[in-house]
Short mmCIF file of C-alpha atoms and ligand atoms in Angstrom, two decimals:
data_model
loop_
_atom_site.label_atom_id
_atom_site.label_comp_id
_atom_site.label_asym_id
_atom_site.label_seq_id
_atom_site.Cartn_x
_atom_site.Cartn_y
_atom_site.Cartn_z
CA MET A 1 -56.48 -10.67 29.32
CA THR A 2 -60.13 -11.15 28.37
CA LYS A 3 -61.75 -7.79 27.78
CA ARG A 4 -65.25 -6.87 28.84
CA VAL A 5 -68.15 -5.17 27.06
CA VAL A 6 -71.36 -4.52 28.98
CA LEU A 7 -74.95 -3.65 28.15
CA ILE A 8 -76.27 -1.20 30.72
CA GLY A 9 -80.05 -0.95 30.95
CA HIS A 10 -83.00 -1.59 33.22
CA PRO A 11 -84.19 -4.27 32.63
CA VAL A 12 -81.75 -6.12 30.36
CA ALA A 13 -82.52 -9.77 31.01
CA HIS A 14 -84.24 -10.40 27.67
CA SER A 15 -81.78 -8.51 25.49
CA LEU A 16 -80.82 -9.95 22.13
CA SER A 17 -77.56 -7.99 22.01
CA GLY A 18 -75.71 -10.43 24.27
CA ALA A 19 -76.17 -13.40 21.95
CA MET A 20 -75.42 -11.32 18.85
CA GLN A 21 -72.24 -9.67 20.17
CA GLN A 22 -70.80 -12.72 21.94
CA ALA A 23 -71.20 -14.78 18.77
CA ALA A 24 -69.32 -12.08 16.85
CA PHE A 25 -66.45 -11.95 19.39
CA ASP A 26 -66.17 -15.75 19.36
CA ALA A 27 -66.33 -16.03 15.56
CA LEU A 28 -63.40 -13.64 15.13
CA GLY A 29 -61.42 -15.09 18.05
CA ILE A 30 -61.60 -11.85 20.03
CA GLY A 31 -61.05 -12.49 23.74
CA ALA A 32 -64.01 -10.52 25.03
CA THR A 33 -67.17 -11.21 27.01
CA TYR A 34 -70.47 -9.35 26.63
CA GLU A 35 -72.22 -8.94 29.98
CA LEU A 36 -75.70 -7.70 30.84
CA TRP A 37 -75.72 -5.11 33.63
CA ASP A 38 -79.15 -4.34 35.00
CA ARG A 39 -78.67 -0.92 36.63
CA ALA A 40 -81.48 1.28 37.93
CA PRO A 41 -81.06 5.01 37.19
CA VAL A 42 -79.62 5.64 40.67
CA ALA A 43 -76.74 3.22 39.94
CA LEU A 44 -75.96 4.50 36.45
CA ALA A 45 -73.18 6.97 37.31
CA ASP A 46 -71.20 4.31 39.22
CA ALA A 47 -71.59 1.85 36.35
CA ILE A 48 -70.29 4.41 33.87
CA SER A 49 -67.29 5.22 36.12
CA GLU A 50 -66.33 1.53 36.18
CA LEU A 51 -65.98 1.55 32.38
CA ARG A 52 -62.93 3.83 32.62
CA SER A 53 -60.75 0.90 33.71
CA GLY A 54 -58.48 -0.86 31.17
CA GLU A 55 -60.39 -4.15 31.23
CA PHE A 56 -63.35 -2.66 29.30
CA LEU A 57 -63.57 -2.22 25.51
CA GLY A 58 -66.77 -0.26 25.98
CA ALA A 59 -70.50 -0.63 26.44
CA ASN A 60 -73.97 -0.48 24.99
CA VAL A 61 -76.58 1.65 26.71
CA THR A 62 -80.27 0.92 26.44
CA ILE A 63 -83.66 1.80 27.86
CA PRO A 64 -84.08 3.85 30.01
CA HIS A 65 -80.57 5.38 30.07
CA LYS A 66 -79.76 6.53 26.50
CA GLU A 67 -80.40 10.21 27.22
CA ARG A 68 -79.51 10.21 30.92
CA VAL A 69 -75.99 8.93 30.21
CA VAL A 70 -75.01 11.89 28.00
CA PRO A 71 -73.61 14.19 30.76
CA MET A 72 -71.58 11.28 32.18
CA ILE A 73 -69.58 10.89 28.94
CA ASP A 74 -66.42 12.90 28.12
CA ARG A 75 -66.99 13.40 24.41
CA GLN A 76 -69.84 12.68 21.96
CA THR A 77 -69.67 11.92 18.26
CA ASP A 78 -71.80 13.94 15.84
CA ASP A 79 -74.66 11.41 15.77
CA ALA A 80 -74.80 11.25 19.57
CA GLN A 81 -74.71 15.02 19.87
CA ALA A 82 -77.33 15.48 17.17
CA THR A 83 -79.77 13.01 18.73
CA GLY A 84 -79.01 13.81 22.38
CA ALA A 85 -78.79 10.06 23.00
CA VAL A 86 -75.93 7.55 23.40
CA ASN A 87 -76.32 3.81 22.75
CA THR A 88 -72.62 2.85 22.46
CA ILE A 89 -69.58 3.85 24.52
CA THR A 90 -65.93 3.39 23.61
CA ARG A 91 -62.88 4.13 25.78
CA GLU A 92 -59.77 6.14 24.92
CA GLY A 93 -57.49 5.79 27.94
CA LYS A 94 -59.70 6.84 30.82
CA ARG A 95 -61.94 9.01 28.62
CA LEU A 96 -65.32 7.73 27.49
CA ILE A 97 -66.67 8.50 24.01
CA GLY A 98 -70.45 8.38 23.34
CA HIS A 99 -71.80 7.22 19.97
CA ASN A 100 -75.28 6.66 18.56
CA THR A 101 -75.20 3.67 16.22
CA ASP A 102 -79.02 3.54 16.06
CA VAL A 103 -78.71 6.27 13.42
CA ALA A 104 -76.52 4.10 11.17
CA GLY A 105 -78.80 1.12 11.84
CA PHE A 106 -81.88 3.12 10.87
CA LYS A 107 -80.29 4.44 7.68
CA PHE A 108 -79.32 0.95 6.63
CA ALA A 109 -82.90 -0.27 7.19
CA LEU A 110 -84.36 2.72 5.32
CA ASP A 111 -82.07 2.15 2.33
CA GLN A 112 -83.12 -1.50 2.23
CA LEU A 113 -86.80 -0.55 2.37
CA VAL A 114 -86.52 2.08 -0.34
CA GLY A 115 -84.50 -0.25 -2.56
CA LYS A 116 -83.91 0.98 -6.08
CA GLN A 117 -86.55 3.72 -5.88
CA LYS A 118 -85.55 7.34 -5.53
CA MET A 119 -85.21 8.31 -1.85
CA PRO A 120 -88.53 9.96 -0.87
CA ARG A 121 -88.57 13.41 0.73
CA GLN A 122 -91.63 13.24 3.05
CA ALA A 123 -92.10 11.08 6.13
CA VAL A 124 -94.53 10.58 8.99
CA VAL A 125 -92.93 9.42 12.24
CA LEU A 126 -95.01 7.92 15.06
CA GLY A 127 -93.30 8.33 18.44
CA ALA A 128 -90.92 10.80 20.03
CA GLY A 129 -88.63 8.72 22.26
CA GLY A 130 -84.97 7.78 21.84
CA GLY A 131 -85.66 5.60 18.79
CA ALA A 132 -87.62 8.40 17.12
CA ARG A 133 -84.70 10.79 17.65
CA ALA A 134 -82.38 8.45 15.75
CA VAL A 135 -85.04 8.15 13.02
CA VAL A 136 -85.58 11.90 12.67
CA HIS A 137 -81.85 12.60 12.59
CA GLY A 138 -81.40 9.87 9.98
CA LEU A 139 -84.21 11.29 7.83
CA ILE A 140 -82.84 14.85 8.05
CA THR A 141 -79.37 13.72 7.01
CA GLU A 142 -80.85 11.64 4.16
CA GLY A 143 -82.25 14.89 2.73
CA PHE A 144 -85.94 14.58 3.69
CA GLN A 145 -87.72 17.92 3.26
CA ARG A 146 -90.89 17.31 5.31
CA ILE A 147 -91.16 15.22 8.49
CA ILE A 148 -94.29 15.16 10.67
CA VAL A 149 -93.94 13.69 14.16
CA PHE A 150 -97.01 12.38 16.02
CA ASN A 151 -96.81 11.37 19.65
CA ARG A 152 -99.34 10.40 22.32
CA HIS A 153 -97.94 13.15 24.57
CA LEU A 154 -97.65 16.07 22.19
CA HIS A 155 -95.20 17.99 24.39
CA ARG A 156 -92.58 15.27 23.89
CA ALA A 157 -92.90 15.54 20.10
CA GLU A 158 -92.62 19.32 20.44
CA GLY A 159 -89.46 18.85 22.52
CA LEU A 160 -88.02 16.62 19.80
CA VAL A 161 -88.76 19.25 17.16
CA ARG A 162 -87.09 21.95 19.31
CA HIS A 163 -84.06 19.68 19.76
CA PHE A 164 -83.60 19.52 15.97
CA SER A 165 -84.48 23.16 15.28
CA ARG A 166 -81.01 24.02 13.98
CA SER A 167 -80.31 20.90 11.92
CA ALA A 168 -83.85 21.07 10.47
CA ALA A 169 -83.83 24.82 9.82
CA HIS A 170 -83.73 24.25 6.04
CA MET A 171 -86.76 21.93 5.96
CA GLU A 172 -90.18 21.36 7.54
CA LEU A 173 -90.13 19.39 10.80
CA LYS A 174 -93.42 19.60 12.73
CA ALA A 175 -95.06 18.02 15.76
CA MET A 176 -98.79 17.36 15.43
CA PRO A 177 -101.43 16.10 17.86
CA TRP A 178 -102.23 12.40 17.71
CA HIS A 179 -105.69 12.27 16.08
CA ASP A 180 -106.53 9.62 13.48
CA SER A 181 -108.00 12.21 11.10
CA ILE A 182 -104.85 14.38 11.22
CA ILE A 183 -102.58 11.35 10.80
CA GLU A 184 -104.72 10.20 7.86
CA ALA A 185 -104.43 13.59 6.15
CA GLU A 186 -100.65 13.56 6.60
CA LEU A 187 -100.28 9.97 5.38
CA ASP A 188 -102.04 10.97 2.16
CA LYS A 189 -99.22 13.48 1.54
CA THR A 190 -96.35 11.19 2.42
CA LYS A 191 -94.40 8.22 1.11
CA VAL A 192 -92.64 6.91 4.23
CA LEU A 193 -94.21 5.90 7.56
CA VAL A 194 -91.99 4.93 10.50
CA ASN A 195 -93.39 3.46 13.71
CA ALA A 196 -91.01 4.43 16.53
CA THR A 197 -93.53 3.83 19.29
CA SER A 198 -93.61 0.60 21.28
CA ILE A 199 -97.21 -0.05 20.18
CA GLY A 200 -97.21 -3.54 18.68
CA LEU A 201 -94.33 -4.80 20.79
CA VAL A 202 -96.72 -7.35 22.26
CA GLY A 203 -100.05 -8.62 21.00
CA ASP A 204 -101.92 -7.15 18.06
CA ASP A 205 -102.05 -3.49 19.04
CA ILE A 206 -101.78 -1.17 16.07
CA PRO A 207 -100.76 2.51 16.37
CA VAL A 208 -103.20 3.75 13.68
CA PRO A 209 -106.39 2.14 12.32
CA ALA A 210 -105.69 -0.08 9.30
CA GLU A 211 -108.40 1.79 7.32
CA ILE A 212 -106.41 5.04 7.22
CA LEU A 213 -103.31 3.50 5.64
CA PRO A 214 -103.06 4.51 1.98
CA ALA A 215 -101.74 2.05 -0.59
CA ASP A 216 -98.13 2.17 -1.75
CA LEU A 217 -96.47 3.48 1.38
CA LEU A 218 -93.00 2.44 2.54
CA VAL A 219 -93.52 1.35 6.14
CA LEU A 220 -90.73 0.69 8.64
CA ASP A 221 -91.57 -0.57 12.11
CA LEU A 222 -88.66 -0.36 14.58
CA ILE A 223 -90.13 -3.31 16.45
CA TYR A 224 -88.38 -6.59 15.69
CA ARG A 225 -91.40 -8.66 14.65
CA THR A 226 -94.16 -8.67 12.03
CA THR A 227 -96.49 -6.26 13.79
CA ALA A 228 -100.19 -5.69 13.11
CA LEU A 229 -99.15 -2.39 11.48
CA LEU A 230 -96.87 -4.17 9.03
CA ARG A 231 -99.52 -6.77 8.23
CA ALA A 232 -102.15 -4.07 7.59
CA ALA A 233 -99.74 -2.08 5.42
CA GLU A 234 -98.82 -5.16 3.38
CA ALA A 235 -102.52 -5.80 2.80
CA THR A 236 -102.80 -2.38 1.10
CA GLY A 237 -99.86 -3.15 -1.18
CA SER A 238 -97.26 -1.18 0.78
CA ARG A 239 -93.63 -2.28 1.12
CA THR A 240 -92.71 -3.03 4.73
CA GLN A 241 -89.76 -3.81 6.94
CA ASP A 242 -89.44 -4.67 10.63
CA GLY A 243 -86.70 -3.61 13.06
CA GLU A 244 -84.37 -6.59 12.56
CA SER A 245 -81.99 -4.96 10.15
CA MET A 246 -81.78 -1.78 12.26
CA LEU A 247 -80.97 -3.89 15.32
CA LEU A 248 -78.37 -5.91 13.44
CA HIS A 249 -76.65 -2.92 11.88
CA GLN A 250 -76.57 -0.78 15.03
CA GLY A 251 -74.92 -3.80 16.69
CA ALA A 252 -72.47 -4.27 13.82
CA ALA A 253 -71.45 -0.61 13.99
CA ALA A 254 -70.90 -0.89 17.75
CA PHE A 255 -68.83 -4.07 17.29
CA THR A 256 -66.54 -2.26 14.84
CA LEU A 257 -66.16 0.70 17.21
CA TRP A 258 -65.02 -1.58 20.06
CA THR A 259 -62.78 -3.92 18.05
CA GLY A 260 -61.68 -2.01 14.95
CA GLN A 261 -62.79 -5.02 12.87
CA ALA A 262 -65.60 -5.50 10.35
CA ALA A 263 -68.55 -7.21 12.03
CA PRO A 264 -69.40 -10.79 10.95
CA LEU A 265 -72.96 -9.97 9.91
CA ASP A 266 -73.97 -13.53 9.00
CA VAL A 267 -72.85 -14.82 12.39
CA MET A 268 -74.67 -12.01 14.19
CA GLN A 269 -77.86 -12.54 12.22
CA ALA A 270 -77.81 -16.28 12.91
CA ALA A 271 -77.25 -15.60 16.63
CA LEU A 272 -80.23 -13.23 16.65
CA ALA A 273 -82.44 -15.85 15.04
CA ALA A 274 -81.28 -18.48 17.54
CA ALA A 275 -81.85 -16.13 20.48
CA ARG A 276 -85.37 -15.40 19.27
CA ALA A 277 -86.06 -19.10 18.90
CA VAL A 278 -85.28 -19.70 22.59
CA GLY A 279 -87.51 -16.83 23.60
CA LEU A 280 -85.09 -13.99 24.17
CA ARG A 281 -86.19 -10.50 23.24
CA SER A 282 -84.67 -7.10 23.68
CA ALA A 283 -85.10 -5.21 26.92
CA GLU A 284 -86.12 -2.21 24.84
CA GLY A 285 -89.73 -1.30 25.28
CA GLU A 286 -90.28 -4.16 27.71
CA PRO A 287 -93.75 -3.48 29.09
CA THR A 288 -93.45 -2.25 32.66
CA GLY A 289 -94.41 -4.86 35.20
CA ALA A 290 -94.55 -7.67 32.65
CA PRO A 291 -90.94 -8.64 31.97
CA GLY A 292 -91.69 -12.32 31.57
CA GLU A 293 -94.91 -11.95 29.66
CA THR A 294 -95.07 -13.93 26.45
CA PRO A 295 -96.43 -11.98 23.53
CA ALA A 296 -98.91 -13.45 21.08
CA ASP A 297 -97.81 -15.23 17.94
CA ASP A 298 -97.29 -13.10 14.90
CA ALA A 299 -98.75 -13.81 11.51
CA THR A 300 -95.61 -15.49 10.22
CA GLY A 301 -95.90 -18.28 12.72
CA THR A 302 -92.83 -17.10 14.61
CA PRO A 303 -92.64 -18.61 18.08
CA ALA A 304 -94.67 -16.72 20.64
CA ALA A 305 -91.68 -15.14 22.40
CA VAL A 306 -90.82 -12.45 19.93
CA ALA A 307 -88.16 -9.83 19.92
CA ALA A 308 -88.19 -6.09 19.96
CA GLY A 309 -85.44 -3.93 18.60
CA GLU A 310 -82.74 -2.47 20.84
P1 NDP B 401 -89.05 5.25 24.44
O1 NDP B 401 -89.53 4.67 25.72
O2 NDP B 401 -88.02 6.33 24.46
O3 NDP B 401 -90.34 5.80 23.61
C1 NDP B 401 -91.51 5.05 23.51
C2 NDP B 401 -92.44 5.70 22.51
O4 NDP B 401 -93.62 4.90 22.36
C3 NDP B 401 -92.92 7.09 22.93
O5 NDP B 401 -93.13 7.87 21.78
C4 NDP B 401 -94.25 6.77 23.61
O6 NDP B 401 -95.17 7.83 23.63
C5 NDP B 401 -94.77 5.69 22.70
N1 NDP B 401 -95.76 4.83 23.35
C6 NDP B 401 -95.51 3.82 24.22
N2 NDP B 401 -96.67 3.24 24.59
C7 NDP B 401 -97.67 3.91 23.95
C8 NDP B 401 -99.08 3.78 23.91
N3 NDP B 401 -99.72 2.84 24.62
N4 NDP B 401 -99.80 4.63 23.13
C9 NDP B 401 -99.17 5.58 22.39
N5 NDP B 401 -97.81 5.76 22.38
C10 NDP B 401 -97.08 4.93 23.15
O7 NDP B 401 -88.55 4.01 23.58
P2 NDP B 401 -87.61 4.01 22.29
O8 NDP B 401 -87.86 5.23 21.48
O9 NDP B 401 -86.22 3.69 22.66
O10 NDP B 401 -88.19 2.71 21.54
C11 NDP B 401 -89.45 2.76 20.87
C12 NDP B 401 -89.62 1.46 20.07
O11 NDP B 401 -88.59 1.37 19.09
C13 NDP B 401 -89.49 0.21 20.96
O12 NDP B 401 -90.44 -0.73 20.53
C14 NDP B 401 -88.09 -0.30 20.67
O13 NDP B 401 -88.02 -1.70 20.80
C15 NDP B 401 -87.91 0.13 19.22
N6 NDP B 401 -86.47 0.36 18.88
C16 NDP B 401 -85.90 -0.48 17.97
C17 NDP B 401 -84.57 -0.33 17.59
C18 NDP B 401 -83.98 -1.30 16.61
O14 NDP B 401 -82.74 -1.36 16.52
N7 NDP B 401 -84.77 -2.03 15.86
C19 NDP B 401 -83.74 0.76 18.13
C20 NDP B 401 -84.45 1.63 19.08
C21 NDP B 401 -85.77 1.41 19.42
P3 NDP B 401 -95.21 8.86 24.88
O15 NDP B 401 -93.99 9.74 24.74
O16 NDP B 401 -96.48 9.61 24.67
O17 NDP B 401 -95.18 8.01 26.12
#
């Protein structure tokens, strides 16, 4: 019998995960379909209950449900528990297990960005949503000793810091108010900058003014395109990376959890590129009220319909 895997989010229509995961199932001859389920928060509990039936291998969970789904799951893995967010569900009999493969995806992307250099110990993180939680957990477990979190709404960054108070007890994890001068002072003391806000998802918005970016940073933008932030950082001589490899590797980890098989990364990467070329983009961070809006071209000449990370 063909098995089912679903992506539960709201909205999900532009998600890249469908193309990536279906290509992987097909390439390995796994009889499974990947379906997009657009479920408003009020319909989430029913959708999760449905997954307990034998026809499902599991699910992905995306915006805006990653945190809301936690109490509906029977058991969480360490990464899910640590972040307080679930992006992948597997099934053991009728029991549902919650995972957070964004953490593994982020760590893969960070390792790629750092390359052969020694892993730095200080980071500035912009944003305090679900993506930022995976980032902060990844940085803590990589041995970072100082992480400063800036967020437009300071209370959310403070909540994130409280959430990690035990796992970060041995190091400095602080929330600071979003002022350019404070961010500038912190960037001067750091080596790694991660953008985990959705600023730059469309158009040329940049989370911090280009003038305050020091040279020689390592800059990771979770957004799956060459953002204005990445262009400005490159212009100062910094090394940069966009969200593609995080998206790919969180998807690969989920694939392995559902199937028990190594993910065909080349196939998944090619499917992502093809999906972008026809204008698909992730539902993540989709600007409210503008689901069909076409973002501006990026500097690389990528077609106008660009993709955000999941
Ligand atoms: P959330 O909705 O949970 O968080 C959004 C974050 O962006 C919050 O910190 C929010 O600040 C901030 N933000 C949004 N708009 C503005 C604005 N106009 N000015 C200042 N801050 C703003 O989303 P996620 O954390 O899940 O995702 C964040 C980004 O990361 C998205 O672009 C998403 O595509 C990307 N992502 C990529 C992944 C990948 O695999 N590559 C994985 C996960 C996420 P506030 O709290 O103040 O509203």
